[in-house]
Short mmCIF file of C-alpha atoms in Angstrom, two decimals:
data_model
loop_
_atom_site.label_atom_id
_atom_site.label_comp_id
_atom_site.label_asym_id
_atom_site.label_seq_id
_atom_site.Cartn_x
_atom_site.Cartn_y
_atom_site.Cartn_z
CA MET X 168 345.50 158.14 42.78
CA THR X 169 348.44 158.47 45.18
CA ILE X 170 351.35 160.62 44.12
CA VAL X 171 354.68 159.42 45.46
CA PRO X 172 356.98 162.33 46.31
CA PRO X 173 360.46 162.35 44.77
CA ALA X 174 363.24 160.84 46.88
CA ALA X 175 364.55 164.29 47.79
CA ALA X 176 361.18 165.17 49.35
CA ARG X 177 361.04 162.09 51.56
CA PRO X 178 362.22 162.38 55.15
CA GLN X 179 365.85 161.49 55.63
CA ARG X 180 365.84 158.80 58.30
CA LEU X 181 368.76 156.85 59.70
CA ILE X 182 368.60 154.03 62.22
CA VAL X 183 371.24 154.14 64.95
CA GLY X 184 371.82 150.96 66.90
CA ILE X 185 373.93 151.01 70.04
CA SER X 186 375.02 147.59 71.28
CA GLY X 187 376.86 146.65 74.45
CA ALA X 188 380.42 146.75 73.12
CA SER X 189 382.89 149.23 74.54
CA GLY X 190 382.90 152.57 72.72
CA ILE X 191 379.40 153.84 73.41
CA ILE X 192 380.66 157.37 72.79
CA TYR X 193 380.57 156.62 69.05
CA GLY X 194 376.82 156.04 69.12
CA VAL X 195 376.23 159.11 71.28
CA ARG X 196 378.33 161.33 69.02
CA LEU X 197 376.55 159.97 65.94
CA LEU X 198 373.20 160.99 67.38
CA GLU X 199 374.52 164.46 68.19
CA ALA X 200 376.01 164.93 64.71
CA LEU X 201 372.87 163.70 62.96
CA ARG X 202 370.73 166.04 65.01
CA GLU X 203 373.00 168.95 64.02
CA VAL X 204 372.45 168.27 60.31
CA GLY X 205 368.71 167.62 60.59
CA ILE X 206 368.57 163.87 59.93
CA GLU X 207 365.69 162.01 61.58
CA THR X 208 367.16 159.32 63.83
CA HIS X 209 365.59 156.10 65.05
CA LEU X 210 367.48 154.78 68.07
CA VAL X 211 367.51 151.26 69.46
CA MET X 212 369.83 150.42 72.36
CA SER X 213 370.50 146.95 73.68
CA ARG X 214 370.25 146.22 77.38
CA SER X 215 374.00 145.64 77.40
CA ALA X 216 374.48 149.11 75.92
CA GLU X 217 372.64 150.61 78.86
CA ILE X 218 375.06 148.84 81.21
CA THR X 219 378.07 149.94 79.17
CA LEU X 220 376.83 153.53 79.27
CA ALA X 221 377.01 153.49 83.07
CA HIS X 222 380.61 152.24 82.95
CA GLU X 223 381.93 154.52 80.21
CA SER X 224 380.04 157.78 80.62
CA ASP X 225 378.38 160.11 83.09
CA LEU X 226 375.37 160.29 80.75
CA LYS X 227 372.08 158.71 81.75
CA ILE X 228 369.98 156.54 79.46
CA ALA X 229 367.45 159.39 79.23
CA ASP X 230 370.22 161.73 78.02
CA VAL X 231 371.06 159.43 75.11
CA ARG X 232 367.41 158.85 74.23
CA ALA X 233 366.81 162.60 74.20
CA LEU X 234 369.30 162.93 71.33
CA ALA X 235 367.18 160.76 69.01
CA SER X 236 364.11 161.75 67.03
CA VAL X 237 362.42 158.42 67.81
CA VAL X 238 363.37 155.78 70.39
CA HIS X 239 362.40 152.13 69.99
CA ALA X 240 362.41 149.55 72.76
CA HIS X 241 364.94 146.79 72.31
CA ALA X 242 362.25 144.11 72.57
CA ASP X 243 359.72 145.81 70.27
CA ILE X 244 359.94 143.62 67.18
CA ALA X 245 356.74 145.25 65.86
CA ALA X 246 358.43 148.67 65.63
CA SER X 247 358.45 150.57 62.35
CA ILE X 248 362.15 149.85 61.76
CA ALA X 249 361.43 146.09 61.84
CA SER X 250 359.67 146.40 58.47
CA GLY X 251 361.20 146.91 55.06
CA SER X 252 358.23 149.05 54.03
CA PHE X 253 359.44 151.74 56.47
CA ARG X 254 361.86 153.72 54.33
CA THR X 255 365.23 154.70 55.75
CA MET X 256 368.65 155.63 54.46
CA GLY X 257 370.03 152.62 56.28
CA MET X 258 371.54 151.88 59.65
CA ILE X 259 374.71 152.35 61.66
CA VAL X 260 375.49 150.11 64.63
CA ALA X 261 377.90 152.05 66.83
CA PRO X 262 379.48 150.31 68.54
CA CYS X 263 378.68 146.86 67.23
CA SER X 264 379.36 143.92 69.52
CA VAL X 265 380.52 140.57 68.16
CA ARG X 266 377.26 139.04 69.35
CA SER X 267 375.16 141.57 67.41
CA MET X 268 377.40 141.17 64.37
CA SER X 269 376.98 137.39 64.51
CA GLU X 270 373.18 137.58 64.78
CA ILE X 271 373.03 139.94 61.81
CA ALA X 272 375.28 137.67 59.75
CA THR X 273 373.13 134.58 60.34
CA GLY X 274 369.75 136.29 60.10
CA VAL X 275 368.78 134.64 63.39
CA THR X 276 367.81 137.82 65.21
CA SER X 277 366.66 137.95 68.83
CA ASN X 278 365.91 141.66 69.28
CA LEU X 279 364.97 144.83 67.43
CA LEU X 280 368.54 146.00 66.93
CA THR X 281 369.59 142.93 64.97
CA ARG X 282 366.18 142.61 63.27
CA ALA X 283 366.41 146.19 61.99
CA ALA X 284 369.91 145.51 60.64
CA ASP X 285 368.66 142.35 58.95
CA VAL X 286 365.86 144.37 57.33
CA VAL X 287 368.36 146.96 56.07
CA LEU X 288 370.38 144.17 54.44
CA LYS X 289 367.41 142.50 52.81
CA GLU X 290 366.19 145.83 51.42
CA ARG X 291 369.69 146.47 50.01
CA ARG X 292 370.12 149.62 52.04
CA ARG X 293 373.40 150.72 53.57
CA LEU X 294 374.40 148.96 56.79
CA VAL X 295 377.54 150.10 58.60
CA LEU X 296 378.84 148.08 61.54
CA MET X 297 381.39 149.74 63.79
CA VAL X 298 382.65 146.43 65.17
CA ARG X 299 384.39 147.00 68.46
CA GLU X 300 386.66 144.10 69.42
CA THR X 301 390.35 143.35 69.25
CA PRO X 302 392.14 141.19 68.42
CA PHE X 303 389.86 139.32 66.01
CA HIS X 304 390.00 135.56 65.76
CA THR X 305 389.32 133.71 62.53
CA GLY X 306 385.63 133.23 63.34
CA HIS X 307 385.17 136.98 63.75
CA LEU X 308 386.95 137.63 60.47
CA ARG X 309 384.89 135.03 58.60
CA THR X 310 381.71 136.60 59.94
CA MET X 311 382.87 140.01 58.70
CA VAL X 312 383.63 138.58 55.26
CA ALA X 313 380.14 137.03 55.12
CA LEU X 314 378.57 140.36 56.05
CA SER X 315 380.66 142.22 53.50
CA GLU X 316 379.54 139.75 50.84
CA MET X 317 375.92 140.49 51.86
CA GLY X 318 376.49 144.22 51.36
CA ALA X 319 377.33 145.46 54.85
CA ILE X 320 380.24 147.79 55.45
CA ILE X 321 382.54 146.82 58.31
CA ALA X 322 383.98 150.02 59.79
CA PRO X 323 385.81 149.36 63.05
CA PRO X 324 386.42 152.62 64.92
CA VAL X 325 390.14 152.80 64.16
CA PRO X 326 391.37 156.31 64.92
CA ALA X 327 393.07 158.36 62.21
CA LEU X 328 396.19 160.09 63.46
CA HIS X 329 397.12 162.21 60.42
CA PRO X 330 394.84 165.07 61.59
CA ARG X 331 396.96 165.14 64.80
CA PRO X 332 394.00 164.99 67.18
CA GLN X 333 394.63 166.64 70.54
CA THR X 334 391.66 165.13 72.39
CA ILE X 335 389.63 161.92 72.56
CA GLU X 336 386.69 163.96 71.28
CA ALA X 337 388.65 164.87 68.14
CA LEU X 338 389.48 161.20 67.54
CA VAL X 339 385.84 160.22 67.92
CA ASP X 340 384.60 163.09 65.73
CA HIS X 341 386.86 162.15 62.83
CA THR X 342 385.70 158.52 62.90
CA VAL X 343 382.04 159.52 63.16
CA GLY X 344 382.45 161.98 60.30
CA ARG X 345 384.01 159.31 58.07
CA VAL X 346 381.14 156.92 58.82
CA LEU X 347 378.62 159.61 57.92
CA ASP X 348 380.54 160.16 54.68
CA LEU X 349 379.40 156.64 53.71
CA PHE X 350 375.82 157.98 53.62
CA GLY X 351 376.74 161.21 51.84
CA ILE X 352 376.00 163.19 55.00
CA GLU X 353 378.19 166.27 55.12
CA THR X 354 379.50 167.44 58.49
CA ASP X 355 382.40 169.53 59.71
CA LEU X 356 383.81 166.64 61.75
CA VAL X 357 386.44 165.45 59.27
CA LYS X 358 389.79 167.09 58.61
CA ARG X 359 390.23 165.93 55.04
CA TRP X 360 393.57 164.90 53.62
CA LYS X 361 394.98 167.54 51.28
CA GLU X 362 391.66 169.33 50.87
CA ALA X 363 391.48 173.10 51.25
CA ASP X 364 389.52 174.37 54.26
#
């Protein structure tokens, strides 16, 4: 007889997808923050994300991969995270390109990033898409509505200014902290409104 451990005893795993949209720092900072709090991360980066990294950061692909617990190849549709039987807390796509968002919304997935997101949706786990585009046209907005109706959370990385951030890093940290709040993951990244320190 197999004894299933209680949920609290199971490993806390979160999938982090990084697509090719601008704002790759959000995905990098997520990996750093999750490592700091001891969450097992499963990273999948699109090929476009690797190109964006070179444009937006001095980091190398190996630097980003080193932040994750497990790295999956973008084309590996047989990876653990492509199956609903592999238990996770859910997935964050940071940043999420319009192309990735559209694939996830239709269920017509062409790579591991969008397949993993599709699996998270079908298993009714939490999927957070940090959609990085502006302005949105009506097609984008309709796609977001469809995803929201399927259970995804659309969380564009819109900076909060009430904490009076002094650096880009502070802006990014606050947004990352708020996204992690959606999974009940406590960090020190958020300056909370009218809460005592």
